[in-house]
Short mmCIF file of C-alpha atoms in Angstrom, two decimals:
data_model
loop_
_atom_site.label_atom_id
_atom_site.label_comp_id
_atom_site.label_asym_id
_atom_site.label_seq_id
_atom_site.Cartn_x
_atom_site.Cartn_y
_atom_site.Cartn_z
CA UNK D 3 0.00 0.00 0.00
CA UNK D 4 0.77 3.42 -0.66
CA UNK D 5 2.01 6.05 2.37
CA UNK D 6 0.62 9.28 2.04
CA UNK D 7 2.78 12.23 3.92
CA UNK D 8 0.44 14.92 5.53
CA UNK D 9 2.04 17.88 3.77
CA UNK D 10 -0.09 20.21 2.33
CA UNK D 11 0.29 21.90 -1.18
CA UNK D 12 -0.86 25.03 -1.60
CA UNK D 13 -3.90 25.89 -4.00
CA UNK D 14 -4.08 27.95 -7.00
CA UNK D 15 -5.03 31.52 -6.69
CA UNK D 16 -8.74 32.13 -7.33
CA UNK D 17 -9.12 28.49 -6.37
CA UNK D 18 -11.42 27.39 -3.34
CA UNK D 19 -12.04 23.74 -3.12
CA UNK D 20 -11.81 22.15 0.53
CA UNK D 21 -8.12 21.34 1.33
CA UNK D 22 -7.17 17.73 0.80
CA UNK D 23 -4.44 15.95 2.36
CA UNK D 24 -4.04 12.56 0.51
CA UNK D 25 -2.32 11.84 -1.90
CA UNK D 26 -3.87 10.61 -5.16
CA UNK D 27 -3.75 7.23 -6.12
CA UNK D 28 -3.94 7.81 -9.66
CA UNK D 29 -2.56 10.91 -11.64
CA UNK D 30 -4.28 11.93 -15.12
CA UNK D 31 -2.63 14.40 -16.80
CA UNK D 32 -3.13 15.89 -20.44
CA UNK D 33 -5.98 19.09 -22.15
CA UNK D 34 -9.33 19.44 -21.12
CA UNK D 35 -11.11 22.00 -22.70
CA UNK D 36 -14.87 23.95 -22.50
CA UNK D 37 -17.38 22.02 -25.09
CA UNK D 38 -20.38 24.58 -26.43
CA UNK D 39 -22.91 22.13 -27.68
CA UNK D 40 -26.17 23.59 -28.74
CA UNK D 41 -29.24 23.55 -26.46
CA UNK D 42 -31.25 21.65 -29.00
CA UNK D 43 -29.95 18.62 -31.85
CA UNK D 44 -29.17 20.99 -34.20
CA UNK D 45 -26.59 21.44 -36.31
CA UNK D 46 -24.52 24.24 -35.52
CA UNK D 47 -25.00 26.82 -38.05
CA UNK D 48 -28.60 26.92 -37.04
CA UNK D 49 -28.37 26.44 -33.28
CA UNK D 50 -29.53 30.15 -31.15
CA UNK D 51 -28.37 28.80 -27.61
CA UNK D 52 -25.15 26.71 -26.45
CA UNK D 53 -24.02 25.18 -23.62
CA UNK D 54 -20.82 25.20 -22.21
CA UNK D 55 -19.43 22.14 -20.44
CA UNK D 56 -16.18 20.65 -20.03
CA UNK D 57 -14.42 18.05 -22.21
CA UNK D 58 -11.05 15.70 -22.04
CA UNK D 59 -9.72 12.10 -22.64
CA UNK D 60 -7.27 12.18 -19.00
CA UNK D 61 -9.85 14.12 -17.42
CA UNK D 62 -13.21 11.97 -18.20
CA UNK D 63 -11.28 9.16 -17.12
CA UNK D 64 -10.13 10.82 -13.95
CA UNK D 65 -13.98 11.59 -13.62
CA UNK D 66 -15.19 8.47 -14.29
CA UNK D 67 -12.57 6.84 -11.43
CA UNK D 68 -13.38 9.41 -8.93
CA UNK D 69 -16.94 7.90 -9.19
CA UNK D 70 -15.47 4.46 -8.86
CA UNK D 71 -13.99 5.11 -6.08
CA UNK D 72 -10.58 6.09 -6.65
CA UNK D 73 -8.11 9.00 -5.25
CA UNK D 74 -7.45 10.74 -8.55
CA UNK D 75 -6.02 14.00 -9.59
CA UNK D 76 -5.98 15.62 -13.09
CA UNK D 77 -2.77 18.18 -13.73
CA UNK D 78 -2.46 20.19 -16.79
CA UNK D 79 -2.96 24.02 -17.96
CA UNK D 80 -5.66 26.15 -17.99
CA UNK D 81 -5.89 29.76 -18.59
CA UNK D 82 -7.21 32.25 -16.64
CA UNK D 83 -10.28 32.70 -18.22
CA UNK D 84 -14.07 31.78 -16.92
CA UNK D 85 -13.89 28.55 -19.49
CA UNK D 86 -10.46 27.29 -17.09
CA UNK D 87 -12.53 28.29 -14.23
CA UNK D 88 -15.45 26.23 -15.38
CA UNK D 89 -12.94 23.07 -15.65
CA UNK D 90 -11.62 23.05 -12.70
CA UNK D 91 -14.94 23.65 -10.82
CA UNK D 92 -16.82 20.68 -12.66
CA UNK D 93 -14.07 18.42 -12.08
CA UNK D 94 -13.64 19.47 -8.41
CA UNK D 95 -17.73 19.08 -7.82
CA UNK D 96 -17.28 15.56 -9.67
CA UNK D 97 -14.44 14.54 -6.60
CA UNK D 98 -11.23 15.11 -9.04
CA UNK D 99 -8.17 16.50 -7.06
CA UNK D 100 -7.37 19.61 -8.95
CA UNK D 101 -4.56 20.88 -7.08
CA UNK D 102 -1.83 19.72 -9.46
CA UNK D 103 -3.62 22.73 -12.26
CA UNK D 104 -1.84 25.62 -13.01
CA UNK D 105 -3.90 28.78 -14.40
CA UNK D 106 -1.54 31.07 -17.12
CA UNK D 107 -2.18 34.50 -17.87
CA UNK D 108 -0.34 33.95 -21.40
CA UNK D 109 -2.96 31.37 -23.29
CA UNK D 110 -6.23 30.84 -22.86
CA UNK D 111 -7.92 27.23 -21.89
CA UNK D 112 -8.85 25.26 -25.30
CA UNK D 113 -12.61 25.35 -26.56
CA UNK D 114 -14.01 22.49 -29.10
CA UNK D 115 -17.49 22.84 -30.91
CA UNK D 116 -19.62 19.76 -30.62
CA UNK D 117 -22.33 19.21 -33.45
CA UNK D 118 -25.13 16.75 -32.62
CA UNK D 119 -25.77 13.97 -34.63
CA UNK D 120 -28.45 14.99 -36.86
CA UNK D 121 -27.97 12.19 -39.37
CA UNK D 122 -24.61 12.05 -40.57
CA UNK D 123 -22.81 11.31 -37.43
CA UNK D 124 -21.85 13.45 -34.11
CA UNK D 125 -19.12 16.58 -35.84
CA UNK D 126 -16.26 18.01 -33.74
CA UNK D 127 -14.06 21.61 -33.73
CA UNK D 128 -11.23 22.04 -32.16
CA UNK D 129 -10.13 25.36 -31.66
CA UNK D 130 -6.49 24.75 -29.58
CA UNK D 131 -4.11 25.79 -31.17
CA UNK D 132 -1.99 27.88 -28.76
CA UNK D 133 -3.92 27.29 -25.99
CA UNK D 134 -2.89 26.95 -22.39
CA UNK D 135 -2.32 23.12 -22.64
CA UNK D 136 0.01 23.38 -25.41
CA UNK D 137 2.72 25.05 -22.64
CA UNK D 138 2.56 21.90 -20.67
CA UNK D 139 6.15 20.24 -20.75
CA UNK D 140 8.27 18.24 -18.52
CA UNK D 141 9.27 20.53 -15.71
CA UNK D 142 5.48 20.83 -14.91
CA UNK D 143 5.84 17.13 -14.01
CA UNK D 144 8.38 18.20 -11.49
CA UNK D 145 5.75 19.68 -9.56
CA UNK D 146 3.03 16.34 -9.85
CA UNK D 147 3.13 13.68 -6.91
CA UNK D 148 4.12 11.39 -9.39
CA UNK D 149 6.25 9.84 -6.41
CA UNK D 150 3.21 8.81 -4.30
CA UNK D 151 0.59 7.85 -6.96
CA UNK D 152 0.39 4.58 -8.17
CA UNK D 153 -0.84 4.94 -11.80
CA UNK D 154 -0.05 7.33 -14.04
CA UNK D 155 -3.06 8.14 -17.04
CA UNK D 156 -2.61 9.94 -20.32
CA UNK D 157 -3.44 9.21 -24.00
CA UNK D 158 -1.84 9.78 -27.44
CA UNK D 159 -3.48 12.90 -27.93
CA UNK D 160 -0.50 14.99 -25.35
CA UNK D 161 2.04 14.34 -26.98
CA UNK D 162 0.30 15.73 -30.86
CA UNK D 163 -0.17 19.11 -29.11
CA UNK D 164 3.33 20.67 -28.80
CA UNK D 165 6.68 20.10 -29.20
CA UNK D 166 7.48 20.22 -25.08
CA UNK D 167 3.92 18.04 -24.36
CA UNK D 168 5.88 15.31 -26.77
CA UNK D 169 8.78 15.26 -24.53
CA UNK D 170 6.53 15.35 -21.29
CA UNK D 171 4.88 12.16 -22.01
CA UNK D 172 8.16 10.67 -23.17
CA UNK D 173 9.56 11.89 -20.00
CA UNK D 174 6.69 9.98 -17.56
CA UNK D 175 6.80 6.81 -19.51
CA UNK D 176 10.66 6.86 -19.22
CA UNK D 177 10.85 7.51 -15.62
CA UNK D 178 7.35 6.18 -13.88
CA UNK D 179 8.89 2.82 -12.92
CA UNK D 180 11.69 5.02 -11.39
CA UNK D 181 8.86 6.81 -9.20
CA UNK D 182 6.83 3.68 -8.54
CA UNK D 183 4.33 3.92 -10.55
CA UNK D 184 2.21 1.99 -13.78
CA UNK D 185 1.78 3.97 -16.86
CA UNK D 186 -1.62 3.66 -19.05
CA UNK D 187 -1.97 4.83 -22.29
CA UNK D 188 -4.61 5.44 -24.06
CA UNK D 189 -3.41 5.60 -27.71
CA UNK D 190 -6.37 8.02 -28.91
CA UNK D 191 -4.94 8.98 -32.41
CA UNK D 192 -6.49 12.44 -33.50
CA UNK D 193 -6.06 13.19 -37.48
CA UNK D 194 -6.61 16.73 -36.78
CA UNK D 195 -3.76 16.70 -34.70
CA UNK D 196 -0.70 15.40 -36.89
CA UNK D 197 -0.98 12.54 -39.87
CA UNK D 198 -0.33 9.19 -39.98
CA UNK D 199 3.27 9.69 -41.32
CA UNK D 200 4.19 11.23 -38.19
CA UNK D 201 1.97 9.80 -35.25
CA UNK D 202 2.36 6.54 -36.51
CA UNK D 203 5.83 5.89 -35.73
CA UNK D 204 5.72 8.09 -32.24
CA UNK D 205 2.48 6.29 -30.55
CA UNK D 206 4.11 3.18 -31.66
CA UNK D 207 7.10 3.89 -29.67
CA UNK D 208 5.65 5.47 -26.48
CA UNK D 209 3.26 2.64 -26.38
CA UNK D 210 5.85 0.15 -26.00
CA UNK D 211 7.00 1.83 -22.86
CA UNK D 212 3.30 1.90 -20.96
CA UNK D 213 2.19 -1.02 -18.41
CA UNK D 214 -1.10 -0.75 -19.87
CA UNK D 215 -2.45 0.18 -23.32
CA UNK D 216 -5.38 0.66 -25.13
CA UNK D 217 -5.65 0.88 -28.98
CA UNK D 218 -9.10 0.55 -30.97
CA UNK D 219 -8.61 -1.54 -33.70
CA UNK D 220 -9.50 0.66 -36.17
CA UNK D 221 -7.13 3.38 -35.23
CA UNK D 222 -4.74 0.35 -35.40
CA UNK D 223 -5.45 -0.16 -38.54
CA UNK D 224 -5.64 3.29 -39.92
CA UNK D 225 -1.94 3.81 -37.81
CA UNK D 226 -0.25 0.40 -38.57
CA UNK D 227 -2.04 -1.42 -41.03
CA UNK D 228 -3.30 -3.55 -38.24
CA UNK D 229 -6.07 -6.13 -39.01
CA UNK D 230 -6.89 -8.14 -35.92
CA UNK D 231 -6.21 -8.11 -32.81
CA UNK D 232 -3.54 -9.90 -32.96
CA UNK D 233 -1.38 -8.24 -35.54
CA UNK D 234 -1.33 -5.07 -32.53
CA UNK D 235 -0.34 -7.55 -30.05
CA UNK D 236 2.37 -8.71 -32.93
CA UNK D 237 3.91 -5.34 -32.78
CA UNK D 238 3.63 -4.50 -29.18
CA UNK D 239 4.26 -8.18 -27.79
CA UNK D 240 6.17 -6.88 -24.26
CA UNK D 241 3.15 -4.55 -22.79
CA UNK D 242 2.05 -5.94 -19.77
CA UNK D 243 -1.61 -5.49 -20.62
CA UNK D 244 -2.44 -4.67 -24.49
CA UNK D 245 -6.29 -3.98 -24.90
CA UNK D 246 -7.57 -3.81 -28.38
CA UNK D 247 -11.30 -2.90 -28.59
CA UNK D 248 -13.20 -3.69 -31.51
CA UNK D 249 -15.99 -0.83 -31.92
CA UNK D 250 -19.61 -2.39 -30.78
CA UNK D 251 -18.04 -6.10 -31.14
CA UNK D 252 -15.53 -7.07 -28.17
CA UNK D 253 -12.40 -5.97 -26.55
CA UNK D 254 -9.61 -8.43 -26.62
CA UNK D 255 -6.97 -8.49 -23.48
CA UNK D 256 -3.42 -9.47 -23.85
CA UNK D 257 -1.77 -9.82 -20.30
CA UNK D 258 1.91 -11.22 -19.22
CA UNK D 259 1.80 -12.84 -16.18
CA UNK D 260 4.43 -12.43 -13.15
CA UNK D 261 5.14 -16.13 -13.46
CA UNK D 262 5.91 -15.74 -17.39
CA UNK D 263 2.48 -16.91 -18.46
CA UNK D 264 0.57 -14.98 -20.90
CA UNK D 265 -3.24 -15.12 -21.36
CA UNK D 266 -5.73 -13.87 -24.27
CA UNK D 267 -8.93 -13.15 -23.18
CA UNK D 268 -11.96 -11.58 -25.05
CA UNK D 269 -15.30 -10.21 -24.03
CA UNK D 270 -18.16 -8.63 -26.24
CA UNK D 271 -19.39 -5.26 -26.04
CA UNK D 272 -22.48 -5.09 -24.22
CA UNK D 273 -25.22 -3.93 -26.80
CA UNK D 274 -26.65 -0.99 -25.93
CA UNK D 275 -28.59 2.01 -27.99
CA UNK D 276 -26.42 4.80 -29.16
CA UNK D 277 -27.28 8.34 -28.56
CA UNK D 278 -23.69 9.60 -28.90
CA UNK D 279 -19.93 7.93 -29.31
CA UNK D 280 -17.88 10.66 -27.54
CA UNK D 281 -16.20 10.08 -24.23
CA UNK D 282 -16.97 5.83 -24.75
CA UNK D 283 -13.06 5.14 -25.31
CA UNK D 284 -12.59 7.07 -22.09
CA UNK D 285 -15.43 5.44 -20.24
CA UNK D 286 -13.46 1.92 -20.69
CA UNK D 287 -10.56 2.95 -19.97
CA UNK D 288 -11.70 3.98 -16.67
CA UNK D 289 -13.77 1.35 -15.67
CA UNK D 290 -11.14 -1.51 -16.99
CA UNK D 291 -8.22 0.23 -15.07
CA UNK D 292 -10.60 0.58 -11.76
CA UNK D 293 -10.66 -3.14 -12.22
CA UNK D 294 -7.15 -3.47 -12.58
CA UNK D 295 -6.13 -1.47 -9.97
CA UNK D 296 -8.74 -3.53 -7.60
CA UNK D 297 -7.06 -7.00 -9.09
CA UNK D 298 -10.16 -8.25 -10.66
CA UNK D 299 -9.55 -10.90 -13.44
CA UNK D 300 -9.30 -10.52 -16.84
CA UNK D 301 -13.00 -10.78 -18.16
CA UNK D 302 -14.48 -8.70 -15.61
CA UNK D 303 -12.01 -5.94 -16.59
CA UNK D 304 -12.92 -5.96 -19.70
CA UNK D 305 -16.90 -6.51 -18.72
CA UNK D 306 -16.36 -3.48 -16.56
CA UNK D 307 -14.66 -1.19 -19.59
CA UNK D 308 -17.69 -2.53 -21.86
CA UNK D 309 -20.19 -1.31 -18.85
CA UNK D 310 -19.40 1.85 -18.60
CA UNK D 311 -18.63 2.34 -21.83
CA UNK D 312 -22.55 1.45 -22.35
CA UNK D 313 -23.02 4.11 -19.96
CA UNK D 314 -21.43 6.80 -21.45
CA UNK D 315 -22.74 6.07 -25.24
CA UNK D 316 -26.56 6.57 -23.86
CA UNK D 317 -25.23 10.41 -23.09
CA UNK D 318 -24.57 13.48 -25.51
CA UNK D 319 -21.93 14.25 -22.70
CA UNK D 320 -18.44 13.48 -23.12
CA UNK D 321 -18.44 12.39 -19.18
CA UNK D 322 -21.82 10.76 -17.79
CA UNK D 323 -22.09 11.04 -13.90
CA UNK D 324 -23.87 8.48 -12.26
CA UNK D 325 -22.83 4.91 -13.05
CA UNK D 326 -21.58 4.51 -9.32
CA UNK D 327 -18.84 2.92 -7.74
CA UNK D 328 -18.08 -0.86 -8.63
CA UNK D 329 -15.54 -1.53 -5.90
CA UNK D 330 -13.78 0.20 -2.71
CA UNK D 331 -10.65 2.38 -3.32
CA UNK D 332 -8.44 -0.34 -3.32
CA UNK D 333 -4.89 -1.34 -4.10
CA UNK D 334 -4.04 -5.01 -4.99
CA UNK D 335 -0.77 -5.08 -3.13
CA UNK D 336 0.53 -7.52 -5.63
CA UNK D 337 -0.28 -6.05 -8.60
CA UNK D 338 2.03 -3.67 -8.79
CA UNK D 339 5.27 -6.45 -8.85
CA UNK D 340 3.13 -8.30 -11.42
CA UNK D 341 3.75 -5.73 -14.09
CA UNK D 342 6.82 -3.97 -12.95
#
């Protein structure tokens, strides 16, 4: 188990949250940005009133494990501007430890339009490009308790936004086992971001340094030329636990054992109606790593992914509250040797 020292760390300015003294179990790090969706499903051109929520790959899944459960914290950059307020106050009411943010006067806190599905599919906007997020690099990890928690989150999108959030990720997946802790990655290739030619080769590599990834197989394919399942698992053979999730079919687990052992296991996807795909890859990370971390066996972490994934794709929201906590906040105290 992990100790947690009673220091405190001081809190942002303009920040308010209760103090907290423990440490977080888990660490997500990476951009969330404000989402304006329009009131009603319609597409945007023609929508009169917007919402504005919140929206990230680290941060729904640090949302989704806070609801499990789990001591989790989300660092990254947001300006100083109402939309970083908004983030850090929805992920603070949802139980996220925010302390690890920083607020910058010099960029603003990213924004994304999302377009409803009104028959050709759910549209996204990205508007953050020189946003506060972009300045993350690795001396902001300096500041993280990467030390004290246990896991360490982030996805494939980080290290597309800027040439110093590359080397941060490269940076925590290089020295996490020298801190103690797991790395997942969640491979999350974005074409917006950077092509093929270039992410290909880079999420290939920082992959093979994570205790735990996850990959659909179609951004396999489009990245690798992967076909199955088992042509990722071909090219990423020494991750502790490779999970390759098929769309609405099944999710396919590839785990090395501490005794040398490996094991393939595959569960299908729950079936479930769509209202809206966003935040679903998020939803299963969360829920199969909240298994993981609680040393739950192979097909009910992949049940769990599938569940909440169901969860999430019956929402317009990129994070759905309310699926509820599955297990206590609770560290397998082997399970960290096992994928050392």
């Amino acid at each position: 188990m992990a100790h947690w020292s009673g220091d405190m760390i001081e809190h942002r300015i303009d920040h308010e949250a209760t103090p907290i003294t423990a440490k977080p179990d888990v660490l997500c790090f990476g951009e969330t940005m404000g989402v304006f969706t329009p009131a009603a499903s319609l597409p945007l051109d023609r929508a009169e009133g917007f919402q504005l929520n919140i929206g990230g790959a680290e941060s729904n899944v640090a949302a989704h494990l806070a609801e499990l459960g789990h001591l989790v914290a989300w660092a990254g950059n947001v300006g100083r501007d109402p939309v970083g307020t908004k983030v850090i106050a929805t992920l603070d009411r949802g139980g996220v430890d925010t302390r690890w943010v920083n607020r910058t006067l010099s960029s603003p806190t990213g924004l994304y339009l999302k377009e409803p599905d009104t028959g050709s599919g759910a549209h996204v906007f990205y508007y953050r490009s020189g946003s506060a997020a972009t300045e993350l690099g690795v001396t902001d990890a300096a500041g993280w308790p990467t030390r004290t928690a246990l896991w360490i989150h982030t996805s494939g999108i980080t290290p597309a936004l800027s040439p110093s959030c590359a080397a941060l990720v490269e940076h925590v997946l290089d020295t996490a086992a020298e801190w103690g802790a797991s790395v997942s990655f969640d491979v999350n290739y974005r074409a917006g971001l950077w092509p093929v030619s270039e992410a290909a080769p880079r999420l290939l590599g920082l992959a093979r340094k994570a205790s735990v990834v996850l990959v659909g197989l179609d951004e396999a394919a489009t990245l690798w030329g992967c076909a199955t399942s088992v042509d990722v698992h071909e090219l990423l053979p020494d991750v502790p636990y490779l999970i390759v999730k098929d769309s609405s079919i099944d999710a396919t687990e590839f785990a090395r054992h501490s005794d040398g052992t490996a094991t393939q296991t595959t569960v299908p996807a729950h079936e479930v109606e769509v209202v809206e795909p966003v935040g679903a890859g998020d939803a299963f990370a969360a829920g199969y790593l909240s298994a993981l971390i609680n040393g739950a066996a192979s097909a009910e972490r992949l049940n769990r992914g599938h569940s909440l994934a169901s969860w999430a794709l019956g929402s317009r929201e990129d994070f759905r509250p309310g699926h509820g906590p599955h297990a206590p906040n609770r560290f397998a105290p082997d399970l960290r040797k096992q994928i050392a």
